[in-house]
XYZ file of C-alpha atoms in Angstrom:
750
model
C 81.066 232.805 125.360
C 79.514 229.464 124.731
C 81.415 226.689 126.559
C 82.100 225.211 122.981
C 81.604 228.268 120.566
C 80.514 227.781 117.061
C 83.448 226.694 114.663
C 84.255 226.398 111.075
C 82.323 223.569 109.741
C 83.951 221.215 107.708
C 82.186 220.396 104.237
C 82.531 216.547 105.401
C 78.887 215.971 106.359
C 77.774 217.617 102.706
C 80.185 215.288 100.916
C 79.074 212.274 102.890
C 75.368 213.153 101.731
C 76.623 213.002 98.434
C 78.979 210.386 98.275
C 76.660 207.667 99.609
C 74.258 207.925 96.884
C 77.157 207.706 94.311
C 78.654 204.798 96.219
C 75.486 203.115 95.577
C 75.482 203.791 92.087
C 79.235 202.827 90.985
C 80.450 200.659 88.863
C 79.261 197.109 89.390
C 82.217 195.552 88.437
C 84.370 197.310 91.603
C 81.556 196.873 94.095
C 82.367 194.227 96.727
C 81.097 194.285 100.475
C 80.296 191.112 102.680
C 78.343 192.274 105.510
C 77.549 188.645 107.068
C 78.304 188.856 110.943
C 81.997 188.437 111.921
C 82.760 185.473 114.044
C 85.017 187.357 116.942
C 86.597 184.118 117.759
C 87.969 183.580 114.293
C 89.310 187.336 114.066
C 92.923 187.851 113.555
C 94.734 189.557 116.569
C 97.144 192.065 115.144
C 98.545 192.837 118.144
C 100.880 189.801 118.869
C 103.796 189.297 116.199
C 102.847 185.672 116.368
C 99.217 185.845 114.551
C 96.448 184.085 115.611
C 92.832 184.181 116.013
C 90.893 185.344 119.256
C 90.007 181.695 120.081
C 93.370 180.192 119.731
C 95.744 183.184 121.312
C 97.074 182.238 124.640
C 96.846 185.265 126.336
C 93.388 186.701 127.369
C 91.843 189.127 124.754
C 88.548 190.515 123.222
C 87.965 191.513 119.912
C 85.323 194.130 118.632
C 84.717 193.869 114.821
C 81.863 194.491 112.240
C 78.532 194.357 113.860
C 79.569 194.336 117.588
C 81.644 196.801 116.697
C 78.982 199.301 115.053
C 76.764 198.757 118.023
C 79.611 199.510 120.534
C 80.794 202.672 118.856
C 81.003 205.883 121.277
C 82.809 208.931 121.055
C 85.608 207.760 123.234
C 87.821 204.539 123.280
C 87.272 204.134 126.971
C 83.056 203.945 126.030
C 83.312 202.314 123.117
C 85.100 198.972 125.027
C 83.400 199.477 128.526
C 80.816 196.781 127.977
C 83.563 194.148 127.664
C 84.298 191.724 130.373
C 86.763 193.281 132.640
C 86.916 196.598 131.052
C 85.131 199.649 132.227
C 86.343 203.453 131.438
C 87.701 206.161 133.632
C 85.277 208.594 132.064
C 86.048 212.263 132.566
C 83.215 213.548 130.735
C 81.855 212.356 126.929
C 84.993 213.761 125.453
C 87.500 211.863 127.719
C 87.448 207.993 128.411
C 90.380 205.877 128.887
C 90.265 202.108 128.821
C 90.255 200.653 132.324
C 91.135 197.104 132.520
C 90.697 194.591 135.655
C 90.879 197.882 137.838
C 93.960 199.186 136.442
C 93.988 202.412 133.898
C 96.274 205.430 133.292
C 100.076 204.476 132.739
C 99.266 201.053 132.980
C 96.858 200.657 130.153
C 98.744 201.395 126.824
C 96.659 202.563 124.012
C 97.997 201.694 120.561
C 97.265 202.519 117.118
C 97.785 199.568 114.980
C 100.721 198.431 117.206
C 102.447 201.761 117.817
C 101.800 203.917 120.731
C 99.416 207.121 120.101
C 101.701 209.648 121.005
C 99.200 211.612 122.839
C 99.504 212.582 127.081
C 96.455 211.018 127.997
C 97.803 209.333 131.022
C 99.482 213.119 132.098
C 96.190 213.987 133.235
C 92.580 212.422 133.230
C 91.177 215.018 131.596
C 93.335 214.604 128.294
C 91.761 212.942 125.598
C 93.064 209.413 123.421
C 94.032 210.614 120.216
C 92.297 207.601 118.685
C 88.921 207.879 116.904
C 86.821 204.696 117.369
C 84.536 205.164 114.321
C 87.408 204.682 111.867
C 88.482 201.609 113.395
C 88.638 198.312 111.574
C 88.651 196.402 114.838
C 89.504 196.911 118.412
C 91.537 194.258 120.498
C 91.842 194.492 123.968
C 94.728 192.180 125.583
C 93.927 191.874 129.318
C 96.491 191.587 131.983
C 100.119 192.326 131.370
C 101.138 193.277 127.654
C 104.856 194.570 129.050
C 106.340 191.493 127.275
C 104.960 192.975 123.674
C 104.644 196.892 124.466
C 106.767 197.681 127.562
C 106.366 199.132 131.211
C 103.511 200.707 129.956
C 101.382 197.779 129.277
C 101.584 196.091 132.833
C 97.971 196.459 132.838
C 97.177 195.487 129.419
C 96.749 197.216 125.953
C 94.548 198.372 123.633
C 95.234 198.169 120.065
C 92.942 200.146 117.554
C 93.427 198.611 113.868
C 92.683 201.539 111.712
C 94.787 199.968 108.574
C 95.648 203.458 107.497
C 99.031 202.209 105.952
C 97.753 199.511 103.512
C 99.843 196.055 104.005
C 97.971 194.192 101.054
C 95.844 194.726 98.195
C 92.163 195.205 98.279
C 89.511 192.512 97.565
C 88.264 195.221 94.694
C 89.789 197.846 93.053
C 87.552 200.520 95.248
C 85.585 199.647 98.370
C 84.648 201.510 101.877
C 82.006 203.038 104.123
C 80.278 205.695 105.391
C 77.934 206.808 107.643
C 75.883 209.630 108.785
C 74.516 209.702 112.296
C 72.580 211.556 114.783
C 71.886 211.877 118.485
C 69.309 212.979 120.587
C 70.753 213.092 123.839
C 73.593 215.788 123.111
C 72.306 216.714 119.414
C 74.916 214.878 117.773
C 75.686 215.020 114.338
C 78.496 212.666 112.855
C 79.572 211.679 109.554
C 82.921 209.497 108.247
C 84.036 208.119 105.379
C 86.618 205.843 104.508
C 87.688 204.667 101.363
C 90.331 201.854 100.183
C 91.568 200.989 96.617
C 94.178 199.284 94.667
C 95.755 200.532 91.178
C 95.256 198.906 88.114
C 98.514 197.001 88.296
C 97.860 195.837 91.362
C 101.327 197.378 92.835
C 99.816 200.798 94.611
C 97.184 200.490 97.308
C 95.545 203.819 98.576
C 93.350 204.893 102.018
C 91.473 207.929 102.919
C 89.551 208.658 105.670
C 87.862 211.449 107.311
C 85.322 212.096 110.134
C 83.459 215.317 111.360
C 81.519 215.151 115.002
C 79.550 218.105 116.797
C 77.693 217.470 119.907
C 75.950 219.969 122.341
C 75.748 219.745 126.298
C 74.033 216.391 126.989
C 70.970 215.914 128.997
C 71.189 214.174 132.286
C 68.329 212.775 134.490
C 68.706 215.062 137.228
C 71.103 217.322 139.016
C 74.622 217.609 137.606
C 76.078 217.605 141.260
C 75.612 214.409 143.599
C 73.665 215.278 147.087
C 76.972 214.188 148.556
C 79.143 216.835 146.950
C 76.051 219.613 146.917
C 76.266 218.670 150.729
C 79.846 219.142 151.158
C 79.989 222.437 149.200
C 77.249 224.524 151.041
C 77.782 223.158 154.254
C 77.714 225.837 156.739
C 77.008 225.592 160.123
C 76.256 229.367 160.632
C 73.710 229.707 157.511
C 70.766 226.871 157.526
C 69.401 228.665 154.529
C 71.725 227.047 152.064
C 70.075 224.014 151.907
C 68.511 221.639 149.210
C 66.367 224.216 147.961
C 69.197 226.475 147.280
C 70.642 223.261 145.187
C 67.015 223.185 143.287
C 67.430 226.845 142.587
C 71.075 227.070 141.504
C 72.426 223.705 140.211
C 72.634 222.466 136.723
C 69.463 219.980 136.062
C 68.730 218.153 133.137
C 71.718 219.450 130.958
C 75.311 219.262 132.078
C 76.725 222.420 131.009
C 80.268 222.193 129.171
C 79.700 218.923 128.150
C 79.724 219.717 124.264
C 82.609 218.265 121.698
C 83.503 218.897 118.018
C 85.985 216.440 116.523
C 87.567 216.380 113.375
C 89.801 213.376 112.053
C 91.298 212.249 108.965
C 94.073 210.591 107.072
C 95.797 209.585 103.674
C 97.621 206.320 103.242
C 99.888 205.088 100.264
C 101.376 201.451 99.748
C 103.443 199.532 97.148
C 102.760 196.102 97.674
C 104.737 193.403 95.789
C 105.062 189.399 95.992
C 107.219 189.500 98.813
C 106.410 192.628 100.726
C 105.153 196.354 101.042
C 106.188 199.583 101.810
C 103.716 202.123 103.018
C 103.678 205.911 104.614
C 100.380 207.606 106.122
C 99.575 211.287 107.300
C 97.336 211.718 109.594
C 95.071 214.579 111.661
C 93.024 214.329 114.920
C 91.558 217.589 116.184
C 89.063 218.041 119.022
C 87.709 220.347 121.392
C 85.676 219.521 124.168
C 84.156 221.001 127.683
C 85.405 219.772 131.159
C 82.211 219.404 132.872
C 81.878 220.492 136.631
C 85.268 222.390 136.684
C 85.875 226.328 136.975
C 89.138 228.109 138.165
C 87.298 229.723 141.294
C 84.003 230.388 143.203
C 81.437 232.943 142.739
C 78.409 234.213 143.689
C 77.432 235.920 140.102
C 74.862 233.429 138.316
C 74.289 235.919 135.462
C 74.083 234.031 132.276
C 74.158 237.038 129.991
C 76.603 237.992 127.386
C 76.543 241.908 128.147
C 80.038 242.446 129.044
C 80.354 245.301 127.171
C 78.341 247.128 129.741
C 80.660 246.237 132.394
C 84.167 247.019 131.361
C 84.958 248.672 134.359
C 83.968 245.872 136.422
C 86.810 243.614 136.848
C 85.286 241.373 138.994
C 81.931 240.741 136.719
C 84.617 239.842 133.907
C 86.209 237.272 136.077
C 82.994 235.839 137.634
C 82.088 235.401 133.866
C 84.991 233.720 132.872
C 84.849 231.222 135.693
C 81.423 230.354 134.960
C 82.363 229.203 131.497
C 84.579 226.981 132.858
C 87.521 225.011 131.264
C 87.642 223.935 127.377
C 90.258 221.801 125.980
C 91.459 222.093 122.179
C 93.656 219.249 121.213
C 95.640 218.734 117.832
C 97.526 216.094 117.077
C 99.373 215.570 113.479
C 101.295 211.884 113.151
C 103.287 210.714 110.353
C 103.850 207.145 109.765
C 106.251 204.595 107.763
C 105.717 200.988 107.826
C 107.319 198.033 105.698
C 107.515 194.323 105.541
C 109.529 192.063 103.549
C 109.003 187.830 103.643
C 111.573 184.892 103.586
C 114.983 186.875 104.210
C 117.165 183.938 105.568
C 116.771 182.681 108.961
C 113.392 184.818 108.788
C 110.330 184.394 107.633
C 109.412 187.865 107.615
C 110.641 191.189 108.879
C 108.468 194.043 109.901
C 109.436 197.568 110.354
C 107.385 200.615 111.502
C 107.729 203.908 112.896
C 105.602 206.968 113.953
C 106.127 210.575 114.634
C 103.339 212.832 116.391
C 103.030 216.261 117.353
C 100.841 216.781 119.980
C 99.363 220.144 121.362
C 96.853 220.525 124.044
C 95.493 223.693 125.263
C 93.202 224.760 128.640
C 91.133 227.219 128.007
C 89.749 229.360 131.219
C 87.194 231.092 129.612
C 88.468 233.210 126.789
C 91.933 233.119 128.553
C 94.619 230.401 127.616
C 95.464 228.580 130.793
C 98.092 225.854 130.303
C 99.410 224.252 127.093
C 100.637 220.816 127.307
C 103.145 220.256 124.119
C 104.585 216.747 123.100
C 106.687 215.758 120.334
C 107.426 211.760 120.208
C 108.860 209.303 117.781
C 108.502 205.645 117.987
C 110.108 202.714 116.086
C 109.688 199.097 116.320
C 111.070 195.840 114.343
C 109.589 192.731 114.518
C 111.496 189.605 112.967
C 109.711 186.146 112.835
C 112.168 183.423 112.789
C 111.974 179.976 111.088
C 111.695 177.093 113.863
C 114.493 176.610 116.328
C 114.160 173.334 118.215
C 110.785 172.975 117.350
C 109.630 176.589 118.492
C 108.017 179.258 116.397
C 108.991 182.672 117.294
C 109.929 186.310 117.014
C 112.373 188.841 118.194
C 111.713 192.456 118.660
C 113.294 195.880 119.292
C 111.450 198.879 120.088
C 112.358 202.213 120.240
C 110.641 205.468 121.847
C 111.219 208.768 122.846
C 109.139 211.844 124.228
C 110.008 215.460 124.315
C 107.238 217.069 126.731
C 106.606 220.538 128.038
C 103.877 222.141 129.878
C 103.224 226.000 129.749
C 101.231 228.417 132.404
C 100.881 228.798 136.116
C 98.816 225.625 136.514
C 101.441 223.608 134.555
C 101.843 220.832 137.586
C 104.340 218.499 135.728
C 107.616 219.906 134.542
C 108.720 219.425 131.255
C 110.512 216.109 130.482
C 112.574 214.114 128.174
C 111.928 210.280 128.180
C 113.749 207.724 126.453
C 113.086 203.785 125.888
C 114.727 200.756 124.545
C 113.456 197.620 124.743
C 114.176 193.944 123.567
C 111.752 190.853 123.504
C 111.443 187.656 122.052
C 108.165 185.596 122.312
C 107.807 182.013 121.009
C 105.570 178.919 121.151
C 105.723 175.046 120.574
C 103.110 172.548 120.310
C 103.113 169.564 122.761
C 99.905 167.777 121.348
C 97.465 168.206 123.329
C 99.586 171.142 124.911
C 100.770 174.420 123.360
C 103.412 176.675 125.451
C 104.224 180.013 125.070
C 107.424 181.804 126.397
C 108.685 185.258 126.368
C 110.867 187.954 127.843
C 111.719 191.606 127.550
C 114.337 194.141 128.986
C 114.097 197.688 128.759
C 115.895 200.382 129.501
C 114.148 203.771 130.202
C 115.363 207.302 131.223
C 113.763 210.732 132.331
C 115.384 213.978 131.907
C 113.779 217.332 133.254
C 116.436 219.855 132.500
C 117.019 221.124 135.445
C 113.556 221.854 136.675
C 113.215 222.678 140.537
C 110.667 222.334 143.127
C 110.373 224.146 146.781
C 110.895 221.557 149.396
C 111.174 222.992 153.404
C 110.957 226.593 152.085
C 114.138 225.792 149.780
C 114.588 225.366 145.956
C 115.868 221.845 145.253
C 116.538 220.453 141.623
C 114.688 217.579 140.474
C 116.945 214.136 139.788
C 117.231 212.557 136.635
C 116.102 208.968 136.919
C 117.109 205.795 135.063
C 115.433 202.562 135.082
C 115.501 199.007 134.205
C 112.912 196.434 133.942
C 112.791 192.948 132.866
C 109.319 190.973 132.015
C 108.720 187.249 131.361
C 106.111 185.126 130.975
C 104.736 181.877 130.478
C 101.527 180.355 129.265
C 100.168 177.001 128.442
C 96.876 176.030 126.563
C 95.274 172.458 127.214
C 93.038 171.150 124.662
C 91.402 168.488 126.780
C 88.652 167.864 123.596
C 87.606 169.863 120.296
C 85.284 171.582 122.151
C 87.108 172.322 126.245
C 90.283 173.782 126.607
C 92.011 175.116 129.610
C 94.595 177.828 129.826
C 97.209 178.932 132.280
C 99.460 182.060 132.974
C 102.019 183.168 134.930
C 103.987 186.400 134.622
C 106.537 188.736 135.726
C 105.970 192.048 134.782
C 107.985 195.502 135.625
C 107.003 198.822 135.107
C 109.216 201.952 135.568
C 107.556 205.327 136.999
C 106.480 208.197 134.535
C 107.197 211.538 134.892
C 103.998 212.682 136.424
C 104.319 210.095 139.405
C 107.967 211.355 139.766
C 107.948 215.165 139.111
C 104.308 216.434 139.903
C 104.393 219.445 141.972
C 101.575 221.801 142.479
C 97.682 222.394 141.431
C 96.051 219.687 139.066
C 93.204 221.707 137.886
C 91.379 218.335 136.412
C 91.156 216.749 139.789
C 90.549 219.814 141.988
C 93.639 218.695 143.990
C 97.264 219.591 144.774
C 99.443 216.817 143.218
C 102.838 215.828 144.733
C 105.426 213.550 143.144
C 108.061 211.664 144.390
C 111.257 211.491 142.474
C 112.465 208.537 144.355
C 110.125 206.100 143.364
C 111.288 202.693 142.368
C 110.469 200.267 139.623
C 106.984 198.333 140.565
C 106.823 194.646 139.847
C 103.810 192.472 139.153
C 103.354 188.602 139.700
C 100.500 187.546 138.213
C 98.871 183.830 137.831
C 95.657 183.144 135.726
C 93.580 180.248 134.891
C 90.894 180.057 132.026
C 88.680 177.830 130.632
C 86.721 177.825 127.294
C 83.929 175.435 126.383
C 81.513 175.392 123.148
C 79.472 172.487 122.342
C 76.522 172.984 119.528
C 74.472 176.023 120.745
C 76.385 176.923 124.104
C 79.750 178.860 124.553
C 81.082 179.501 127.807
C 84.494 181.248 128.814
C 85.678 182.114 132.281
C 88.667 183.221 134.168
C 90.134 183.604 137.502
C 93.079 185.786 138.392
C 95.501 187.251 141.106
C 98.192 189.849 140.473
C 100.658 190.378 143.684
C 102.260 194.121 143.159
C 105.647 194.901 144.887
C 106.194 198.780 145.394
C 102.884 199.463 143.508
C 102.546 203.193 142.705
C 99.066 204.596 143.759
C 98.217 208.331 144.425
C 97.286 208.662 148.005
C 95.025 210.727 149.670
C 97.122 212.680 152.511
C 94.186 214.008 154.239
C 95.838 217.699 154.211
C 93.806 220.343 152.525
C 95.765 223.357 151.120
C 94.546 225.266 148.428
C 92.737 221.774 147.611
C 93.144 218.184 148.928
C 96.479 217.112 148.645
C 97.676 213.920 146.935
C 100.967 212.129 147.115
C 102.157 209.834 144.569
C 103.657 206.846 146.902
C 104.323 202.943 146.789
C 103.250 199.946 149.107
C 102.525 196.318 148.125
C 99.379 195.776 146.595
C 96.981 192.818 145.390
C 94.275 192.714 142.700
C 92.011 189.628 142.416
C 89.402 189.008 140.332
C 87.228 187.084 137.846
C 85.173 187.234 134.677
C 82.501 185.268 132.970
C 80.662 185.016 129.593
C 78.187 182.389 128.114
C 76.261 182.603 125.167
C 73.258 180.445 124.209
C 71.751 180.170 120.666
C 68.347 178.913 121.823
C 66.427 178.980 118.741
C 67.167 179.251 115.175
C 63.839 178.757 112.917
C 61.344 180.716 111.054
C 61.426 183.370 113.833
C 65.033 184.051 113.308
C 68.327 183.458 115.055
C 68.174 183.966 118.757
C 71.069 184.485 121.187
C 71.204 185.164 125.005
C 74.461 186.654 126.318
C 75.203 187.112 130.231
C 78.217 187.942 131.709
C 79.973 189.098 134.972
C 83.231 190.301 136.060
C 84.639 191.590 139.696
C 87.978 192.741 140.784
C 89.019 193.404 144.301
C 92.383 195.715 144.800
C 93.880 196.574 148.322
C 97.146 197.659 149.833
C 98.636 194.566 151.650
C 101.100 196.607 153.930
C 100.358 196.632 157.615
C 100.450 199.591 159.998
C 100.828 202.927 159.072
C 103.985 205.256 158.036
C 104.679 208.765 158.340
C 105.926 210.814 155.301
C 106.988 214.445 154.912
C 105.596 216.457 152.405
C 105.912 219.733 150.929
C 102.933 222.018 149.126
C 104.579 224.759 146.835
C 103.460 228.152 147.192
C 105.995 230.091 144.994
C 109.274 230.819 146.603
C 107.908 228.955 149.716
C 106.356 225.942 151.010
C 103.695 224.539 153.518
C 105.174 221.685 155.174
C 103.284 218.647 156.581
C 104.101 215.353 158.352
C 101.028 213.023 157.358
C 100.419 209.292 158.178
C 99.608 206.789 155.703
C 97.689 203.616 156.056
C 99.635 200.663 154.640
C 96.588 198.489 153.996
C 92.930 198.925 152.751
C 91.435 199.346 149.350
C 92.579 201.227 146.204
C 90.825 204.298 145.115
C 88.442 204.514 142.247
C 88.222 200.607 141.640
C 85.633 199.447 139.326
C 82.988 198.270 140.495
C 81.413 194.544 140.215
C 78.820 194.044 137.137
C 76.689 191.580 135.836
C 74.816 192.028 132.635
C 73.342 190.466 129.162
C 71.507 190.879 126.312
C 69.194 189.312 124.196
C 70.242 189.504 120.270
C 67.851 188.655 117.183
C 68.259 188.336 113.744
C 66.456 187.785 110.759
C 66.701 188.367 107.078
C 67.485 192.307 106.688
C 66.802 192.659 110.414
C 68.472 192.660 113.558
C 67.669 193.588 117.013
C 69.245 193.344 120.492
C 68.095 194.226 123.833
C 70.683 194.314 126.868
C 71.165 195.541 130.289
C 74.352 196.017 132.552
C 73.926 196.009 136.714
C 76.727 198.361 138.406
C 76.926 197.209 141.711
C 77.488 199.945 144.868
C 80.892 200.384 145.273
C 81.750 200.436 148.999
C 85.258 199.241 149.226
C 86.575 202.540 149.210
C 90.204 204.067 150.175
C 90.765 206.439 152.926
C 88.622 209.516 152.617
C 86.973 208.270 149.168
C 83.115 207.851 148.936
C 80.804 205.482 147.789
C 78.910 204.927 144.555
C 75.638 203.709 144.825
C 74.874 201.022 141.939
C 72.558 201.624 138.487
C 71.445 199.855 135.669
C 72.098 200.828 132.160
C 69.716 199.375 129.723
C 70.356 199.362 125.725
C 68.639 198.442 122.503
C 69.858 197.990 119.057
C 67.465 197.904 115.754
C 68.977 197.909 112.171
C 67.841 197.039 108.718
C 70.077 196.569 105.863
C 69.569 195.674 102.164
C 71.935 194.722 99.829
C 72.462 196.324 96.657
C 72.727 194.822 92.731
C 76.230 196.547 92.833
C 77.449 194.222 95.625
C 77.451 196.963 98.182
C 74.640 197.442 101.033
C 73.034 200.064 103.058
C 71.809 200.006 106.785
C 69.456 202.445 108.587
C 70.032 201.945 112.338
C 68.496 203.213 115.647
C 70.519 202.563 119.034
C 68.804 203.548 122.391
C 70.839 203.980 125.456
C 70.242 204.391 129.159
C 66.559 203.669 128.630
C 65.618 203.748 131.977
C 67.055 207.436 132.279
C 69.105 206.494 135.424
C 71.225 208.337 136.856
C 74.404 206.591 136.520
C 77.958 207.941 138.623
C 80.860 205.885 137.429
C 83.077 205.291 140.625
C 86.460 205.275 138.618
C 85.753 208.826 137.431
C 87.011 211.907 139.514
C 84.326 213.377 137.973
C 81.524 211.036 139.528
C 80.071 213.554 141.920
C 79.939 216.447 139.207
C 79.292 214.764 135.862
C 76.633 211.694 135.867
C 76.656 209.515 132.677
C 74.170 210.891 129.965
C 70.135 210.394 130.310
C 67.831 208.561 128.070
C 68.908 208.820 124.555
C 68.534 207.352 121.040
C 71.203 207.608 118.087
C 70.016 207.120 114.492
C 71.437 206.917 111.056
C 72.354 205.550 108.052
C 75.563 203.312 106.775
C 76.621 202.584 103.528
C 78.889 199.606 102.577
C 80.669 199.597 98.888
């Protein structure tokens, strides 16, 4: 069987191919498109109730929109934002990539869809994809540093808000407008088509939104072997057999193409709103369905490397069938249905505006081992949020907020390493700001009550069955920020935060083999709340053709929750969720110089760099008793954990830059990023070599008489065809990044 077998094709690609020329010849009276470059500093950030642009927002933020977003779009959200300063991707193959912000990821980085949680379970396991499609986004906002004040404990490391506009909040500029794109790719035989339409009825009261996307890719090309030399030496090391050497690696190892790395994704939505003079009320329904391989993983070891598909001739040979199933590896089918209701009303007594939104999500994630269903994860979640922007109180503009969420989660199968759970969370917050010219101050506070129940689930400890306890947590977060406008061209910002995060179900209750990481994962039901105290200073300067931004920060964590390598191997390396004090220290800098604007075009040079150092700050060692479950009994160990040293999978330092040019209908860029060697590693973690990724973009667009425009583009990635292994990834020794590739296509705006 193919890792990602042929599936029913949507007629979307054909529909898009038809829609593009129709759009270009539509009625000129209803066409409008302005494809001028977007000033990202002037883009309004929607992730905060106190609306402001990226230039004036006091908390550190980066925004992707317009041409910058078009050039950055990738198959996963993590890869789309991975070139922003301080942001990288967890990368678990091309189908999975969660943003890593300043060295923090997973349950510490909240992914949002227009201000509400996505409802997926991407934090439960590193092989679970985020259910957000970057190609359908209007803009993507990255809040760096704690965003717990706005979005609760799951945002202690930051938040990524994907603005898609699926529930319209205002009328469109023209009765009908939209965009469409067809693209192909060489490195993975990509075929992607998308379309988005927004329109307003003739009476100006009803506004609708429609979007759809279909993507198919094959296994992607790699510069060399899928398996790193280190992984090969570990796997084939045998003191009694010297024949298992690098020659065997060359004969048997995957080379040139990464097996089981294909993707198929379908996404779509319909939204409808009534818009009045003082407010709006609308709803939307959306789906996200994807099937992707998990490269580098199979559920067993086998010596049979026959790639044929003639199992009918071997029905009596169970071992052969099992070997083929193992060789096919693991594929994941994910399906999500989401329903949203949103409304807003202006000028209500003491409130300048009230906004309410609610989303209900049904999510299913099925892991296939060959043809067989392995484990099924199902989650049903509901989240509601109310924001009330109040009139000035003693000179303070501000907003009250109430957030409520619940999630019912279950995992079914022999490899369900996390028991089913019910999570409930209620949060109340206030955020306000006041001008003391030339200083502006922002203050905020939030309280959350979080409850997790496990419905009587049990685990085996010291050969006895023990019930998991239910847990309740109270967290409190507060922040203060100051912006000092020293001049029109130069300002400083200061931030202080105290943020708390309650443990999540996988940290508390994991107990068994976690196939995605090839390890045994053990939770600790006695984990306590973790607390981060952060200080940050930033500067922003612009003068004429120069622009510079920089920041330095340090976050000190009390009771930081992390996954420790115990050094025990019992059906796989054994990892334990545990706590220790930790410190994150880092900085980011980005500068742009517009060094020419003449007959040769507009030329910009941008350079950036980022670094983060993360380490445990305890002293000495401590002994911990652990129990590895094996059916109705356990293997019990006493392990010794270091209380100091580097934390695992911390993003390496980077420096990069790009040269951007535009002239008339043309624009182009050439960029490079150097990822440094990461040799500051945790116990039992291996260093990762450095690498350089070079990319280029070329686009030509033309405005039509109807008011729209067309754009033809070619994008090149990893132009040096360099072997690149992502240190933040559990798959770094099994799945390098794609090799040299080119994406090409056509966009239409109307």
